[in-house]
Amino acid sequence: MRVYQFRHIDILLFYYKNIKKLISVPDEIITFCVIIRAVINEGLIMKIVYFDVENYEEEFLKENNDGKYTYFLEQNPLNDLSPIKKEYEDADIISVFTTSRVNKKVLEQFKNLKLIALRSVGFNHIDTDYCKEHDIAVVNSPGYGNITVAEFALALLLNVARKVTESYTDYKNGCVKPENLMGTELCGKTVGIVGLGAIGSAFAKIAHGLSMNILGFDKYEKEELKQNYGVKYTDFDTLLKESDFISIHAPLTKDNYHMFDEESFKKMKKTAIIVNTGRGELIDTKALYDAIVNKQIAGAGLDVLEKEETITDFDYIVGLNRLDKFTLEQTIINSQLFRLDNVIVTPHTAFNSREAIHRILRTTMSNINEFSSGNIQNNVIKI
């Protein structure tokens, strides 16, 4: 944990007039320390706690701190398996990544919380109902990774289609059999894109550059994609039946949970490959596993899984007796996917490029600055 206090003399002088109204001492004895204490105690500086902080994020935040806030950097995520540290309870603002699980039990521990600044687009890991009831604003970081995630989706697709990981593993083990490593080209094939928002649109443009035929499924049609990139919008069933490859870029809603279920996989080509960089909950993992094992589809590239937090979170792993039956079942199914040669699973890292991380952090800091100025940008709930 790192703590960075308000320290810039130019900002201190900016607050000087307000401070003189708050403390009754002559000018000559208003020392640096007195100013700091007065500013912090009277709430002129907001207290921020960043959770889920990686080393590269810490470096960026330190380099770009303008001294307006007292902030804490915490490497651990937020969850309800352990109480928050005492010094965090009076935080005005918290910032979290998707690895945190910010439910009611967690939120009740913050006595002065006004804003949750997400370093992500998605917010299904936040109890937004509680936030609405307690006037806590929630803002996200949209648009940071459109190209980054789209490129990663292509990387997953190429990896599975051309058997890159299998080739590497066999070569390393000295047992190369070319007939086992025969892949399939993307050029001229049909790719179905589920969700044509910013990321899905970026993926469509990449696919167009590879001379692929593009089917799209989204309730909103974009003329630019149809006219300039050859996207043909269609219904979900047609996309399932006609696509050689499917790339998922849809957000998770109450209506599309497990939209890829047992029946969906039965409609797909036996040679089809599915890629998911959207949300793990969009796929019924058990149905996917069965479809691959039974050769109903050819393979999968997955950057997200339902209940993916149980794979790497030590607190979840050692606390399995506290998990519900469904989570335990998902944990087992997820582990079985790793044993399949025609499946690539990555740790929710499609967002993780240097450029995208910097965009996330800049947007997060901008969101916080706007909020402290009385404005809310990138708001995801109405309070």
PDB file of C-alpha atoms in Angstrom, residues 67-324:
ATOM      1  CA  GLY A  67      -1.362  17.206  -5.965  1.00  0.00           C
ATOM      2  CA  LYS A  68      -5.067  17.970  -5.642  1.00  0.00           C
ATOM      3  CA  TYR A  69      -5.894  14.846  -3.655  1.00  0.00           C
ATOM      4  CA  THR A  70      -4.708  12.590  -0.883  1.00  0.00           C
ATOM      5  CA  TYR A  71      -4.631   9.161  -2.438  1.00  0.00           C
ATOM      6  CA  PHE A  72      -3.839   5.597  -1.477  1.00  0.00           C
ATOM      7  CA  LEU A  73      -2.710   2.841  -3.841  1.00  0.00           C
ATOM      8  CA  GLU A  74      -3.794  -0.684  -2.929  1.00  0.00           C
ATOM      9  CA  GLN A  75      -2.722  -3.721  -4.922  1.00  0.00           C
ATOM     10  CA  ASN A  76      -5.503  -5.953  -3.603  1.00  0.00           C
ATOM     11  CA  PRO A  77      -8.994  -5.939  -5.119  1.00  0.00           C
ATOM     12  CA  LEU A  78     -12.134  -5.199  -3.144  1.00  0.00           C
ATOM     13  CA  ASN A  79     -14.353  -8.123  -2.174  1.00  0.00           C
ATOM     14  CA  ASP A  80     -16.496  -9.254   0.729  1.00  0.00           C
ATOM     15  CA  LEU A  81     -14.108 -11.974   1.909  1.00  0.00           C
ATOM     16  CA  SER A  82     -12.217  -9.581   4.174  1.00  0.00           C
ATOM     17  CA  PRO A  83     -12.953  -6.140   5.688  1.00  0.00           C
ATOM     18  CA  ILE A  84     -11.420  -3.011   4.208  1.00  0.00           C
ATOM     19  CA  LYS A  85      -8.531  -1.348   6.011  1.00  0.00           C
ATOM     20  CA  LYS A  86      -9.496   1.170   8.676  1.00  0.00           C
ATOM     21  CA  GLU A  87      -7.753   4.039   6.905  1.00  0.00           C
ATOM     22  CA  TYR A  88      -9.936   3.539   3.826  1.00  0.00           C
ATOM     23  CA  GLU A  89     -13.319   3.832   5.558  1.00  0.00           C
ATOM     24  CA  ASP A  90     -13.575   7.619   5.133  1.00  0.00           C
ATOM     25  CA  ALA A  91     -12.622   7.634   1.442  1.00  0.00           C
ATOM     26  CA  ASP A  92     -14.569  10.070  -0.718  1.00  0.00           C
ATOM     27  CA  ILE A  93     -13.696   8.248  -3.932  1.00  0.00           C
ATOM     28  CA  ILE A  94     -12.629   4.717  -4.775  1.00  0.00           C
ATOM     29  CA  SER A  95     -11.339   3.450  -8.108  1.00  0.00           C
ATOM     30  CA  VAL A  96     -11.540  -0.238  -9.016  1.00  0.00           C
ATOM     31  CA  PHE A  97     -10.913  -2.658 -11.867  1.00  0.00           C
ATOM     32  CA  THR A  98     -13.116  -5.603 -12.860  1.00  0.00           C
ATOM     33  CA  THR A  99     -11.327  -7.929 -10.430  1.00  0.00           C
ATOM     34  CA  SER A 100     -13.071  -6.193  -7.532  1.00  0.00           C
ATOM     35  CA  ARG A 101     -16.526  -7.304  -6.399  1.00  0.00           C
ATOM     36  CA  VAL A 102     -18.150  -4.193  -4.953  1.00  0.00           C
ATOM     37  CA  ASN A 103     -21.397  -5.426  -3.410  1.00  0.00           C
ATOM     38  CA  LYS A 104     -23.541  -4.088  -0.574  1.00  0.00           C
ATOM     39  CA  LYS A 105     -21.392  -5.697   2.113  1.00  0.00           C
ATOM     40  CA  VAL A 106     -18.328  -3.936   0.735  1.00  0.00           C
ATOM     41  CA  LEU A 107     -20.014  -0.578   0.152  1.00  0.00           C
ATOM     42  CA  GLU A 108     -21.466  -0.416   3.660  1.00  0.00           C
ATOM     43  CA  GLN A 109     -17.930  -0.173   5.038  1.00  0.00           C
ATOM     44  CA  PHE A 110     -17.300   3.179   3.329  1.00  0.00           C
ATOM     45  CA  LYS A 111     -18.792   5.950   5.478  1.00  0.00           C
ATOM     46  CA  ASN A 112     -18.185   8.910   3.195  1.00  0.00           C
ATOM     47  CA  LEU A 113     -18.211   7.473  -0.323  1.00  0.00           C
ATOM     48  CA  LYS A 114     -19.338   9.813  -3.089  1.00  0.00           C
ATOM     49  CA  LEU A 115     -17.880   8.341  -6.285  1.00  0.00           C
ATOM     50  CA  ILE A 116     -16.759   5.011  -7.729  1.00  0.00           C
ATOM     51  CA  ALA A 117     -14.411   5.597 -10.666  1.00  0.00           C
ATOM     52  CA  LEU A 118     -14.180   2.424 -12.735  1.00  0.00           C
ATOM     53  CA  ARG A 119     -11.036   1.618 -14.673  1.00  0.00           C
ATOM     54  CA  SER A 120     -13.166  -0.396 -17.079  1.00  0.00           C
ATOM     55  CA  VAL A 121     -16.167  -0.087 -19.356  1.00  0.00           C
ATOM     56  CA  GLY A 122     -18.293  -2.786 -17.720  1.00  0.00           C
ATOM     57  CA  PHE A 123     -19.899  -2.238 -14.333  1.00  0.00           C
ATOM     58  CA  ASN A 124     -21.657  -5.527 -13.552  1.00  0.00           C
ATOM     59  CA  HIS A 125     -19.213  -6.007 -10.643  1.00  0.00           C
ATOM     60  CA  ILE A 126     -20.761  -2.997  -8.861  1.00  0.00           C
ATOM     61  CA  ASP A 127     -23.981  -3.023  -6.799  1.00  0.00           C
ATOM     62  CA  THR A 128     -25.543  -0.138  -8.693  1.00  0.00           C
ATOM     63  CA  ASP A 129     -28.836  -0.426  -6.805  1.00  0.00           C
ATOM     64  CA  TYR A 130     -27.045   0.300  -3.532  1.00  0.00           C
ATOM     65  CA  CYS A 131     -25.227   3.201  -5.186  1.00  0.00           C
ATOM     66  CA  LYS A 132     -28.498   4.701  -6.398  1.00  0.00           C
ATOM     67  CA  GLU A 133     -30.050   4.432  -2.940  1.00  0.00           C
ATOM     68  CA  HIS A 134     -27.069   6.125  -1.296  1.00  0.00           C
ATOM     69  CA  ASP A 135     -26.329   8.791  -3.932  1.00  0.00           C
ATOM     70  CA  ILE A 136     -22.991   7.301  -4.929  1.00  0.00           C
ATOM     71  CA  ALA A 137     -22.041   8.201  -8.493  1.00  0.00           C
ATOM     72  CA  VAL A 138     -20.490   5.505 -10.696  1.00  0.00           C
ATOM     73  CA  VAL A 139     -18.437   6.478 -13.751  1.00  0.00           C
ATOM     74  CA  ASN A 140     -16.602   4.273 -16.236  1.00  0.00           C
ATOM     75  CA  SER A 141     -13.822   4.533 -18.823  1.00  0.00           C
ATOM     76  CA  PRO A 142     -15.454   4.050 -22.241  1.00  0.00           C
ATOM     77  CA  GLY A 143     -13.611   3.798 -25.520  1.00  0.00           C
ATOM     78  CA  TYR A 144     -10.176   3.081 -24.085  1.00  0.00           C
ATOM     79  CA  GLY A 145      -9.636  -0.280 -25.776  1.00  0.00           C
ATOM     80  CA  ASN A 146     -11.611  -0.452 -29.005  1.00  0.00           C
ATOM     81  CA  ILE A 147      -8.607  -1.270 -31.172  1.00  0.00           C
ATOM     82  CA  THR A 148      -6.717  -3.069 -28.407  1.00  0.00           C
ATOM     83  CA  VAL A 149      -9.504  -5.572 -27.710  1.00  0.00           C
ATOM     84  CA  ALA A 150     -10.355  -6.009 -31.397  1.00  0.00           C
ATOM     85  CA  GLU A 151      -6.718  -6.836 -32.184  1.00  0.00           C
ATOM     86  CA  PHE A 152      -6.633  -9.343 -29.344  1.00  0.00           C
ATOM     87  CA  ALA A 153      -9.809 -11.014 -30.612  1.00  0.00           C
ATOM     88  CA  LEU A 154      -8.102 -11.433 -33.980  1.00  0.00           C
ATOM     89  CA  ALA A 155      -5.034 -12.866 -32.229  1.00  0.00           C
ATOM     90  CA  LEU A 156      -7.191 -15.466 -30.466  1.00  0.00           C
ATOM     91  CA  LEU A 157      -8.956 -16.344 -33.703  1.00  0.00           C
ATOM     92  CA  LEU A 158      -5.705 -16.757 -35.630  1.00  0.00           C
ATOM     93  CA  ASN A 159      -4.187 -18.744 -32.784  1.00  0.00           C
ATOM     94  CA  VAL A 160      -6.987 -21.310 -32.811  1.00  0.00           C
ATOM     95  CA  ALA A 161      -7.550 -21.326 -36.589  1.00  0.00           C
ATOM     96  CA  ARG A 162      -3.851 -21.790 -37.397  1.00  0.00           C
ATOM     97  CA  LYS A 163      -3.096 -23.933 -34.306  1.00  0.00           C
ATOM     98  CA  VAL A 164      -0.285 -21.652 -33.190  1.00  0.00           C
ATOM     99  CA  THR A 165      -0.138 -22.813 -29.579  1.00  0.00           C
ATOM    100  CA  GLU A 166      -0.418 -26.472 -30.576  1.00  0.00           C
ATOM    101  CA  SER A 167       2.424 -25.989 -33.078  1.00  0.00           C
ATOM    102  CA  TYR A 168       4.624 -24.384 -30.446  1.00  0.00           C
ATOM    103  CA  THR A 169       3.884 -27.072 -27.848  1.00  0.00           C
ATOM    104  CA  ASP A 170       4.486 -29.968 -30.250  1.00  0.00           C
ATOM    105  CA  TYR A 171       7.683 -28.414 -31.580  1.00  0.00           C
ATOM    106  CA  LYS A 172       8.987 -27.796 -28.061  1.00  0.00           C
ATOM    107  CA  ASN A 173       8.240 -31.400 -27.158  1.00  0.00           C
ATOM    108  CA  GLY A 174       9.884 -32.730 -30.326  1.00  0.00           C
ATOM    109  CA  CYS A 175       6.791 -34.502 -31.669  1.00  0.00           C
ATOM    110  CA  VAL A 176       5.726 -32.510 -34.723  1.00  0.00           C
ATOM    111  CA  LYS A 177       3.157 -34.146 -37.003  1.00  0.00           C
ATOM    112  CA  PRO A 178       2.135 -31.752 -39.798  1.00  0.00           C
ATOM    113  CA  GLU A 179      -1.233 -33.444 -40.312  1.00  0.00           C
ATOM    114  CA  ASN A 180      -2.153 -32.576 -36.712  1.00  0.00           C
ATOM    115  CA  LEU A 181      -1.236 -28.938 -37.181  1.00  0.00           C
ATOM    116  CA  MET A 182      -3.168 -28.169 -40.351  1.00  0.00           C
ATOM    117  CA  GLY A 183      -5.134 -24.961 -39.829  1.00  0.00           C
ATOM    118  CA  THR A 184      -7.637 -22.947 -41.818  1.00  0.00           C
ATOM    119  CA  GLU A 185      -7.389 -19.555 -43.540  1.00  0.00           C
ATOM    120  CA  LEU A 186      -9.467 -16.535 -42.585  1.00  0.00           C
ATOM    121  CA  CYS A 187      -9.458 -14.869 -46.012  1.00  0.00           C
ATOM    122  CA  GLY A 188     -12.733 -15.448 -47.844  1.00  0.00           C
ATOM    123  CA  LYS A 189     -14.410 -17.037 -44.819  1.00  0.00           C
ATOM    124  CA  THR A 190     -17.500 -15.700 -43.038  1.00  0.00           C
ATOM    125  CA  VAL A 191     -17.152 -14.171 -39.592  1.00  0.00           C
ATOM    126  CA  GLY A 192     -20.198 -13.449 -37.469  1.00  0.00           C
ATOM    127  CA  ILE A 193     -19.836 -10.533 -35.065  1.00  0.00           C
ATOM    128  CA  VAL A 194     -22.191 -10.435 -32.088  1.00  0.00           C
ATOM    129  CA  GLY A 195     -22.318  -6.873 -30.819  1.00  0.00           C
ATOM    130  CA  LEU A 196     -21.222  -4.075 -33.148  1.00  0.00           C
ATOM    131  CA  GLY A 197     -20.500  -1.316 -30.682  1.00  0.00           C
ATOM    132  CA  ALA A 198     -17.132   0.406 -30.698  1.00  0.00           C
ATOM    133  CA  ILE A 199     -15.083  -2.782 -30.232  1.00  0.00           C
ATOM    134  CA  GLY A 200     -17.211  -4.923 -32.528  1.00  0.00           C
ATOM    135  CA  SER A 201     -17.004  -2.216 -35.192  1.00  0.00           C
ATOM    136  CA  ALA A 202     -13.219  -2.109 -34.868  1.00  0.00           C
ATOM    137  CA  PHE A 203     -13.116  -5.876 -35.291  1.00  0.00           C
ATOM    138  CA  ALA A 204     -15.362  -5.633 -38.378  1.00  0.00           C
ATOM    139  CA  LYS A 205     -12.930  -3.197 -39.977  1.00  0.00           C
ATOM    140  CA  ILE A 206     -10.033  -5.564 -39.315  1.00  0.00           C
ATOM    141  CA  ALA A 207     -12.014  -8.479 -40.760  1.00  0.00           C
ATOM    142  CA  HIS A 208     -12.819  -6.416 -43.846  1.00  0.00           C
ATOM    143  CA  GLY A 209      -9.092  -5.805 -44.323  1.00  0.00           C
ATOM    144  CA  LEU A 210      -8.592  -9.586 -44.328  1.00  0.00           C
ATOM    145  CA  SER A 211     -11.168  -9.982 -47.119  1.00  0.00           C
ATOM    146  CA  MET A 212     -13.627 -11.792 -44.875  1.00  0.00           C
ATOM    147  CA  ASN A 213     -17.380 -11.868 -45.339  1.00  0.00           C
ATOM    148  CA  ILE A 214     -19.002 -10.227 -42.324  1.00  0.00           C
ATOM    149  CA  LEU A 215     -22.337 -10.982 -40.669  1.00  0.00           C
ATOM    150  CA  GLY A 216     -23.459  -8.734 -37.821  1.00  0.00           C
ATOM    151  CA  PHE A 217     -25.970  -9.169 -35.022  1.00  0.00           C
ATOM    152  CA  ASP A 218     -26.940  -6.012 -33.152  1.00  0.00           C
ATOM    153  CA  LYS A 219     -30.208  -4.199 -32.544  1.00  0.00           C
ATOM    154  CA  TYR A 220     -28.661  -1.003 -33.914  1.00  0.00           C
ATOM    155  CA  GLU A 221     -27.403  -0.977 -37.499  1.00  0.00           C
ATOM    156  CA  LYS A 222     -24.562   1.306 -38.581  1.00  0.00           C
ATOM    157  CA  GLU A 223     -24.710   2.565 -42.143  1.00  0.00           C
ATOM    158  CA  GLU A 224     -20.949   3.143 -42.199  1.00  0.00           C
ATOM    159  CA  LEU A 225     -20.308  -0.550 -41.536  1.00  0.00           C
ATOM    160  CA  LYS A 226     -22.780  -1.643 -44.186  1.00  0.00           C
ATOM    161  CA  GLN A 227     -21.610   0.732 -46.889  1.00  0.00           C
ATOM    162  CA  ASN A 228     -17.854   0.872 -46.275  1.00  0.00           C
ATOM    163  CA  TYR A 229     -17.030  -2.493 -44.708  1.00  0.00           C
ATOM    164  CA  GLY A 230     -19.549  -4.882 -46.203  1.00  0.00           C
ATOM    165  CA  VAL A 231     -21.275  -5.796 -42.944  1.00  0.00           C
ATOM    166  CA  LYS A 232     -24.528  -7.655 -43.500  1.00  0.00           C
ATOM    167  CA  TYR A 233     -26.830  -7.479 -40.500  1.00  0.00           C
ATOM    168  CA  THR A 234     -28.851 -10.604 -39.825  1.00  0.00           C
ATOM    169  CA  ASP A 235     -30.719 -12.473 -37.101  1.00  0.00           C
ATOM    170  CA  PHE A 236     -28.953 -14.542 -34.467  1.00  0.00           C
ATOM    171  CA  ASP A 237     -29.925 -17.961 -35.858  1.00  0.00           C
ATOM    172  CA  THR A 238     -28.695 -17.109 -39.352  1.00  0.00           C
ATOM    173  CA  LEU A 239     -25.413 -15.870 -37.946  1.00  0.00           C
ATOM    174  CA  LEU A 240     -24.964 -19.130 -36.018  1.00  0.00           C
ATOM    175  CA  LYS A 241     -25.676 -21.297 -39.052  1.00  0.00           C
ATOM    176  CA  GLU A 242     -23.653 -19.405 -41.670  1.00  0.00           C
ATOM    177  CA  SER A 243     -20.550 -18.246 -39.791  1.00  0.00           C
ATOM    178  CA  ASP A 244     -17.204 -20.007 -40.046  1.00  0.00           C
ATOM    179  CA  PHE A 245     -16.026 -17.949 -37.097  1.00  0.00           C
ATOM    180  CA  ILE A 246     -17.927 -16.025 -34.419  1.00  0.00           C
ATOM    181  CA  SER A 247     -16.500 -13.150 -32.380  1.00  0.00           C
ATOM    182  CA  ILE A 248     -18.457 -11.912 -29.349  1.00  0.00           C
ATOM    183  CA  HIS A 249     -18.320  -8.222 -28.440  1.00  0.00           C
ATOM    184  CA  ALA A 250     -21.725  -7.717 -26.818  1.00  0.00           C
ATOM    185  CA  PRO A 251     -22.234  -6.241 -23.341  1.00  0.00           C
ATOM    186  CA  LEU A 252     -23.909  -8.382 -20.690  1.00  0.00           C
ATOM    187  CA  THR A 253     -27.565  -7.542 -20.092  1.00  0.00           C
ATOM    188  CA  LYS A 254     -30.422  -9.212 -18.255  1.00  0.00           C
ATOM    189  CA  ASP A 255     -31.690 -10.493 -21.612  1.00  0.00           C
ATOM    190  CA  ASN A 256     -28.577 -12.115 -23.114  1.00  0.00           C
ATOM    191  CA  TYR A 257     -27.215 -14.220 -20.248  1.00  0.00           C
ATOM    192  CA  HIS A 258     -26.035 -17.556 -21.752  1.00  0.00           C
ATOM    193  CA  MET A 259     -27.147 -16.502 -25.232  1.00  0.00           C
ATOM    194  CA  PHE A 260     -24.684 -19.133 -26.451  1.00  0.00           C
ATOM    195  CA  ASP A 261     -26.234 -22.254 -24.968  1.00  0.00           C
ATOM    196  CA  GLU A 262     -26.573 -25.904 -25.960  1.00  0.00           C
ATOM    197  CA  GLU A 263     -29.080 -25.121 -28.719  1.00  0.00           C
ATOM    198  CA  SER A 264     -26.875 -22.372 -30.131  1.00  0.00           C
ATOM    199  CA  PHE A 265     -23.880 -24.670 -30.494  1.00  0.00           C
ATOM    200  CA  LYS A 266     -26.014 -27.291 -32.231  1.00  0.00           C
ATOM    201  CA  LYS A 267     -26.819 -24.733 -34.952  1.00  0.00           C
ATOM    202  CA  MET A 268     -23.179 -23.843 -35.625  1.00  0.00           C
ATOM    203  CA  LYS A 269     -20.932 -25.438 -38.229  1.00  0.00           C
ATOM    204  CA  LYS A 270     -18.786 -28.334 -37.050  1.00  0.00           C
ATOM    205  CA  THR A 271     -15.781 -26.396 -38.352  1.00  0.00           C
ATOM    206  CA  ALA A 272     -16.745 -23.183 -36.530  1.00  0.00           C
ATOM    207  CA  ILE A 273     -14.495 -21.392 -34.043  1.00  0.00           C
ATOM    208  CA  ILE A 274     -15.912 -19.065 -31.393  1.00  0.00           C
ATOM    209  CA  VAL A 275     -14.005 -16.174 -29.805  1.00  0.00           C
ATOM    210  CA  ASN A 276     -15.161 -14.283 -26.716  1.00  0.00           C
ATOM    211  CA  THR A 277     -13.577 -11.037 -25.536  1.00  0.00           C
ATOM    212  CA  GLY A 278     -16.910  -9.650 -24.330  1.00  0.00           C
ATOM    213  CA  ARG A 279     -18.344 -11.124 -21.145  1.00  0.00           C
ATOM    214  CA  GLY A 280     -17.928 -14.670 -19.877  1.00  0.00           C
ATOM    215  CA  GLU A 281     -21.570 -14.889 -18.862  1.00  0.00           C
ATOM    216  CA  LEU A 282     -22.670 -14.686 -22.497  1.00  0.00           C
ATOM    217  CA  ILE A 283     -21.573 -18.313 -22.950  1.00  0.00           C
ATOM    218  CA  ASP A 284     -22.878 -21.344 -21.084  1.00  0.00           C
ATOM    219  CA  THR A 285     -19.435 -22.788 -20.372  1.00  0.00           C
ATOM    220  CA  LYS A 286     -20.690 -26.322 -19.771  1.00  0.00           C
ATOM    221  CA  ALA A 287     -22.521 -26.258 -23.115  1.00  0.00           C
ATOM    222  CA  LEU A 288     -19.382 -24.933 -24.832  1.00  0.00           C
ATOM    223  CA  TYR A 289     -17.207 -27.621 -23.281  1.00  0.00           C
ATOM    224  CA  ASP A 290     -19.618 -30.364 -24.359  1.00  0.00           C
ATOM    225  CA  ALA A 291     -19.863 -28.916 -27.884  1.00  0.00           C
ATOM    226  CA  ILE A 292     -16.080 -28.968 -28.300  1.00  0.00           C
ATOM    227  CA  VAL A 293     -15.574 -32.414 -26.776  1.00  0.00           C
ATOM    228  CA  ASN A 294     -18.386 -33.827 -28.941  1.00  0.00           C
ATOM    229  CA  LYS A 295     -16.928 -32.101 -32.049  1.00  0.00           C
ATOM    230  CA  GLN A 296     -20.015 -29.971 -32.635  1.00  0.00           C
ATOM    231  CA  ILE A 297     -17.656 -27.022 -33.155  1.00  0.00           C
ATOM    232  CA  ALA A 298     -13.925 -26.897 -33.896  1.00  0.00           C
ATOM    233  CA  GLY A 299     -12.541 -24.752 -31.086  1.00  0.00           C
ATOM    234  CA  ALA A 300     -12.636 -21.578 -29.015  1.00  0.00           C
ATOM    235  CA  GLY A 301     -10.521 -18.587 -28.038  1.00  0.00           C
ATOM    236  CA  LEU A 302     -11.649 -17.177 -24.695  1.00  0.00           C
ATOM    237  CA  ASP A 303     -10.391 -14.124 -22.844  1.00  0.00           C
ATOM    238  CA  VAL A 304     -13.362 -14.138 -20.471  1.00  0.00           C
ATOM    239  CA  LEU A 305     -15.106 -16.901 -18.531  1.00  0.00           C
ATOM    240  CA  GLU A 306     -18.060 -16.994 -16.208  1.00  0.00           C
ATOM    241  CA  LYS A 307     -16.728 -17.045 -12.613  1.00  0.00           C
ATOM    242  CA  GLU A 308     -13.217 -16.439 -13.940  1.00  0.00           C
ATOM    243  CA  GLU A 309     -12.220 -14.902 -10.605  1.00  0.00           C
ATOM    244  CA  THR A 310     -11.973 -18.376  -9.060  1.00  0.00           C
ATOM    245  CA  ILE A 311      -9.061 -19.262 -11.353  1.00  0.00           C
ATOM    246  CA  THR A 312      -6.482 -16.847  -9.960  1.00  0.00           C
ATOM    247  CA  ASP A 313      -7.954 -15.272  -6.806  1.00  0.00           C
ATOM    248  CA  PHE A 314      -6.268 -16.918  -3.825  1.00  0.00           C
ATOM    249  CA  ASP A 315      -9.040 -15.878  -1.423  1.00  0.00           C
ATOM    250  CA  TYR A 316     -11.599 -17.675  -3.573  1.00  0.00           C
ATOM    251  CA  ILE A 317      -9.416 -20.739  -3.981  1.00  0.00           C
ATOM    252  CA  VAL A 318      -8.791 -21.252  -0.261  1.00  0.00           C
ATOM    253  CA  GLY A 319     -12.371 -20.364   0.590  1.00  0.00           C
ATOM    254  CA  LEU A 320     -14.178 -22.842  -1.644  1.00  0.00           C
ATOM    255  CA  ASN A 321     -16.365 -23.938   1.264  1.00  0.00           C
ATOM    256  CA  ARG A 322     -17.891 -20.457   1.171  1.00  0.00           C
ATOM    257  CA  LEU A 323     -18.844 -20.666  -2.494  1.00  0.00           C
ATOM    258  CA  ASP A 324     -22.211 -21.724  -3.836  1.00  0.00           C
TER     259      ASP A 324
END
